[in-house]
């Protein structure tokens, strides 16, 4: 039932469990935080994806981009630090950042309410990957950045229960996408 003090959104995303990871905090001081998770992409599936929900709160002091608060997501193969193609995202505090809103509590703070990220890991079936999230305050020590994160991995199977006597089939697919296309 807690809400973020600046964005006033729930700290646990709707439709999720009871817990999320809060990476960083609203204290300044030039702090940086990182959480990583090493996992094996199942080799016995035809498709596999990573879904993560995230919400971000960044103070925007209008420093040069290299000194601004930030949030980063990376996925890379274990033993390498090179991010997978289309699997790295960086949000750097700035006015007009797409998907962000100014806080009604403090106009120097921008936030992004719960959003869904998706990474297709099908090309990496059987590989060991590292998922890494990072937050950072401004480089000058006076402004903060933090994020909330909720991660799940899944095959692309659509769930359905159907009996021969049923006249309707109800399909459930992963939430958060704009639209789905169904093919026979």
Short mmCIF file of C-alpha atoms in Angstrom, two decimals:
data_model
loop_
_atom_site.label_atom_id
_atom_site.label_comp_id
_atom_site.label_asym_id
_atom_site.label_seq_id
_atom_site.Cartn_x
_atom_site.Cartn_y
_atom_site.Cartn_z
CA UNK A 1 0.00 0.00 0.00
CA UNK A 2 3.06 2.31 0.04
CA UNK A 3 3.38 4.98 -2.64
CA UNK A 4 6.47 6.71 -3.94
CA UNK A 5 6.85 10.10 -2.20
CA UNK A 6 7.53 12.01 -5.44
CA UNK A 7 5.57 10.21 -8.18
CA UNK A 8 2.75 9.11 -5.85
CA UNK A 9 2.50 5.77 -7.71
CA UNK A 10 2.38 2.43 -5.84
CA UNK A 11 5.85 1.08 -5.04
CA UNK A 12 4.68 -2.43 -5.97
CA UNK A 13 3.30 -2.55 -9.54
CA UNK A 14 -0.34 -3.50 -10.05
CA UNK A 15 -0.74 -7.17 -10.92
CA UNK A 16 2.58 -8.20 -9.34
CA UNK A 17 3.53 -9.96 -6.16
CA UNK A 18 4.18 -8.32 -2.81
CA UNK A 19 7.82 -7.29 -3.24
CA UNK A 20 10.05 -5.27 -5.57
CA UNK A 21 13.67 -4.19 -5.52
CA UNK A 22 14.27 -0.53 -4.76
CA UNK A 23 17.66 0.35 -6.17
CA UNK A 24 19.01 3.62 -4.80
CA UNK A 25 17.31 6.16 -2.57
CA UNK A 26 16.40 9.83 -2.28
CA UNK A 27 19.66 10.76 -0.53
CA UNK A 28 22.25 12.64 -2.53
CA UNK A 29 25.98 12.23 -2.08
CA UNK A 30 27.18 10.87 -5.40
CA UNK A 31 26.05 7.33 -4.64
CA UNK A 32 25.67 4.58 -7.24
CA UNK A 33 23.99 1.22 -6.83
CA UNK A 34 23.92 -1.93 -8.90
CA UNK A 35 22.10 -5.25 -8.74
CA UNK A 36 22.79 -8.17 -11.04
CA UNK A 37 21.30 -11.60 -11.55
CA UNK A 38 23.05 -14.45 -13.38
CA UNK A 39 20.78 -17.05 -14.97
CA UNK A 40 20.73 -19.73 -17.65
CA UNK A 41 18.28 -19.29 -20.51
CA UNK A 42 16.51 -22.68 -20.78
CA UNK A 43 17.82 -24.59 -23.78
CA UNK A 44 14.74 -26.80 -24.09
CA UNK A 45 12.32 -24.07 -25.20
CA UNK A 46 11.65 -22.75 -28.67
CA UNK A 47 11.36 -19.13 -27.46
CA UNK A 48 12.24 -17.31 -24.25
CA UNK A 49 11.88 -13.74 -23.07
CA UNK A 50 12.69 -11.53 -20.16
CA UNK A 51 9.98 -9.21 -18.84
CA UNK A 52 10.67 -6.55 -16.28
CA UNK A 53 8.60 -3.81 -14.75
CA UNK A 54 10.32 -0.65 -13.64
CA UNK A 55 9.55 2.77 -12.24
CA UNK A 56 12.15 5.54 -12.05
CA UNK A 57 12.57 8.72 -9.97
CA UNK A 58 15.32 11.17 -10.96
CA UNK A 59 16.19 14.60 -9.67
CA UNK A 60 16.98 16.86 -12.64
CA UNK A 61 19.58 19.51 -11.70
CA UNK A 62 20.23 20.35 -15.39
CA UNK A 63 23.92 19.35 -15.28
CA UNK A 64 25.73 18.13 -18.41
CA UNK A 65 24.42 14.64 -19.35
CA UNK A 66 27.58 12.93 -18.03
CA UNK A 67 26.85 14.30 -14.54
CA UNK A 68 23.09 13.75 -14.34
CA UNK A 69 21.26 11.13 -12.20
CA UNK A 70 20.53 7.98 -14.23
CA UNK A 71 19.04 4.48 -14.47
CA UNK A 72 20.54 1.73 -16.66
CA UNK A 73 19.53 -1.79 -17.72
CA UNK A 74 22.00 -4.20 -19.36
CA UNK A 75 21.97 -7.85 -20.34
CA UNK A 76 25.20 -9.55 -21.37
CA UNK A 77 26.70 -13.02 -21.64
CA UNK A 78 28.57 -14.19 -18.56
CA UNK A 79 32.28 -13.57 -19.03
CA UNK A 80 31.69 -10.59 -21.31
CA UNK A 81 30.79 -7.02 -20.52
CA UNK A 82 29.40 -6.30 -24.00
CA UNK A 83 25.63 -5.76 -23.77
CA UNK A 84 23.40 -7.90 -26.00
CA UNK A 85 21.97 -6.15 -29.03
CA UNK A 86 18.76 -4.26 -28.18
CA UNK A 87 19.12 -5.23 -24.51
CA UNK A 88 20.56 -2.06 -22.97
CA UNK A 89 18.65 1.02 -21.92
CA UNK A 90 19.85 4.18 -20.20
CA UNK A 91 17.65 6.94 -18.81
CA UNK A 92 19.48 10.18 -17.95
CA UNK A 93 17.58 12.92 -16.12
CA UNK A 94 16.58 15.71 -18.50
CA UNK A 95 13.62 17.96 -19.21
CA UNK A 96 11.22 16.44 -21.71
CA UNK A 97 12.53 12.87 -21.30
CA UNK A 98 9.91 10.69 -23.09
CA UNK A 99 7.66 8.78 -20.69
CA UNK A 100 8.61 10.94 -17.69
CA UNK A 101 6.45 13.43 -15.81
CA UNK A 102 7.37 16.22 -13.42
CA UNK A 103 6.59 15.51 -9.78
CA UNK A 104 3.70 17.42 -8.25
CA UNK A 105 5.62 17.30 -4.96
CA UNK A 106 8.91 18.80 -6.23
CA UNK A 107 9.23 20.29 -9.71
CA UNK A 108 12.98 19.49 -9.85
CA UNK A 109 12.11 15.75 -9.84
CA UNK A 110 10.90 13.73 -12.80
CA UNK A 111 9.49 10.22 -12.61
CA UNK A 112 8.31 7.38 -14.79
CA UNK A 113 5.43 5.36 -13.40
CA UNK A 114 5.45 1.58 -13.78
CA UNK A 115 6.44 0.53 -17.30
CA UNK A 116 7.13 -2.82 -18.93
CA UNK A 117 10.43 -3.77 -20.57
CA UNK A 118 10.82 -6.85 -22.74
CA UNK A 119 13.93 -8.54 -24.12
CA UNK A 120 13.78 -11.50 -26.52
CA UNK A 121 16.39 -14.02 -25.37
CA UNK A 122 15.54 -16.69 -27.95
CA UNK A 123 18.95 -16.32 -29.71
CA UNK A 124 20.63 -17.17 -26.37
CA UNK A 125 18.89 -20.46 -25.51
CA UNK A 126 21.21 -22.49 -23.26
CA UNK A 127 23.53 -19.52 -22.58
CA UNK A 128 24.38 -18.04 -19.18
CA UNK A 129 23.42 -14.36 -19.08
CA UNK A 130 23.74 -11.53 -16.58
CA UNK A 131 20.91 -9.05 -16.05
CA UNK A 132 22.19 -5.82 -14.52
CA UNK A 133 20.37 -2.76 -13.18
CA UNK A 134 22.21 0.39 -12.09
CA UNK A 135 21.21 3.74 -10.60
CA UNK A 136 23.36 6.75 -9.93
CA UNK A 137 23.15 10.14 -8.29
CA UNK A 138 24.58 13.18 -10.03
CA UNK A 139 28.35 13.18 -10.37
CA UNK A 140 28.64 16.35 -8.28
CA UNK A 141 27.04 14.78 -5.19
CA UNK A 142 23.97 16.96 -4.74
CA UNK A 143 21.10 15.15 -6.53
CA UNK A 144 19.60 11.64 -6.47
CA UNK A 145 18.23 8.93 -8.70
CA UNK A 146 16.53 5.63 -7.83
CA UNK A 147 14.30 2.96 -9.36
CA UNK A 148 11.92 0.15 -8.48
CA UNK A 149 12.32 -3.16 -10.33
CA UNK A 150 10.22 -6.33 -10.70
CA UNK A 151 11.57 -9.09 -13.01
CA UNK A 152 10.14 -12.30 -14.47
CA UNK A 153 11.40 -14.68 -17.13
CA UNK A 154 9.07 -16.77 -19.22
CA UNK A 155 8.63 -18.72 -22.37
CA UNK A 156 6.29 -17.21 -24.90
CA UNK A 157 3.67 -19.87 -24.32
CA UNK A 158 0.15 -18.55 -24.08
CA UNK A 159 -1.87 -20.12 -21.26
CA UNK A 160 -5.31 -21.58 -21.94
CA UNK A 161 -7.56 -24.27 -20.54
CA UNK A 162 -9.91 -25.82 -23.11
CA UNK A 163 -12.28 -28.76 -23.03
CA UNK A 164 -13.94 -30.29 -26.10
CA UNK A 165 -17.36 -29.19 -24.83
CA UNK A 166 -16.28 -25.53 -24.50
CA UNK A 167 -17.50 -23.06 -27.12
CA UNK A 168 -15.07 -20.29 -26.10
CA UNK A 169 -11.33 -20.32 -25.56
CA UNK A 170 -9.91 -17.65 -23.26
CA UNK A 171 -6.22 -16.92 -23.96
CA UNK A 172 -3.88 -15.23 -21.49
CA UNK A 173 -0.69 -13.63 -22.78
CA UNK A 174 1.94 -11.57 -20.94
CA UNK A 175 0.53 -8.17 -19.91
CA UNK A 176 1.80 -4.78 -20.94
CA UNK A 177 2.03 -4.95 -24.72
CA UNK A 178 0.08 -2.60 -26.98
CA UNK A 179 -1.47 -5.37 -29.08
CA UNK A 180 -1.20 -9.04 -30.01
CA UNK A 181 -1.60 -10.79 -33.35
CA UNK A 182 -2.94 -14.35 -33.32
CA UNK A 183 -2.21 -16.74 -36.19
CA UNK A 184 -3.60 -20.17 -36.89
#
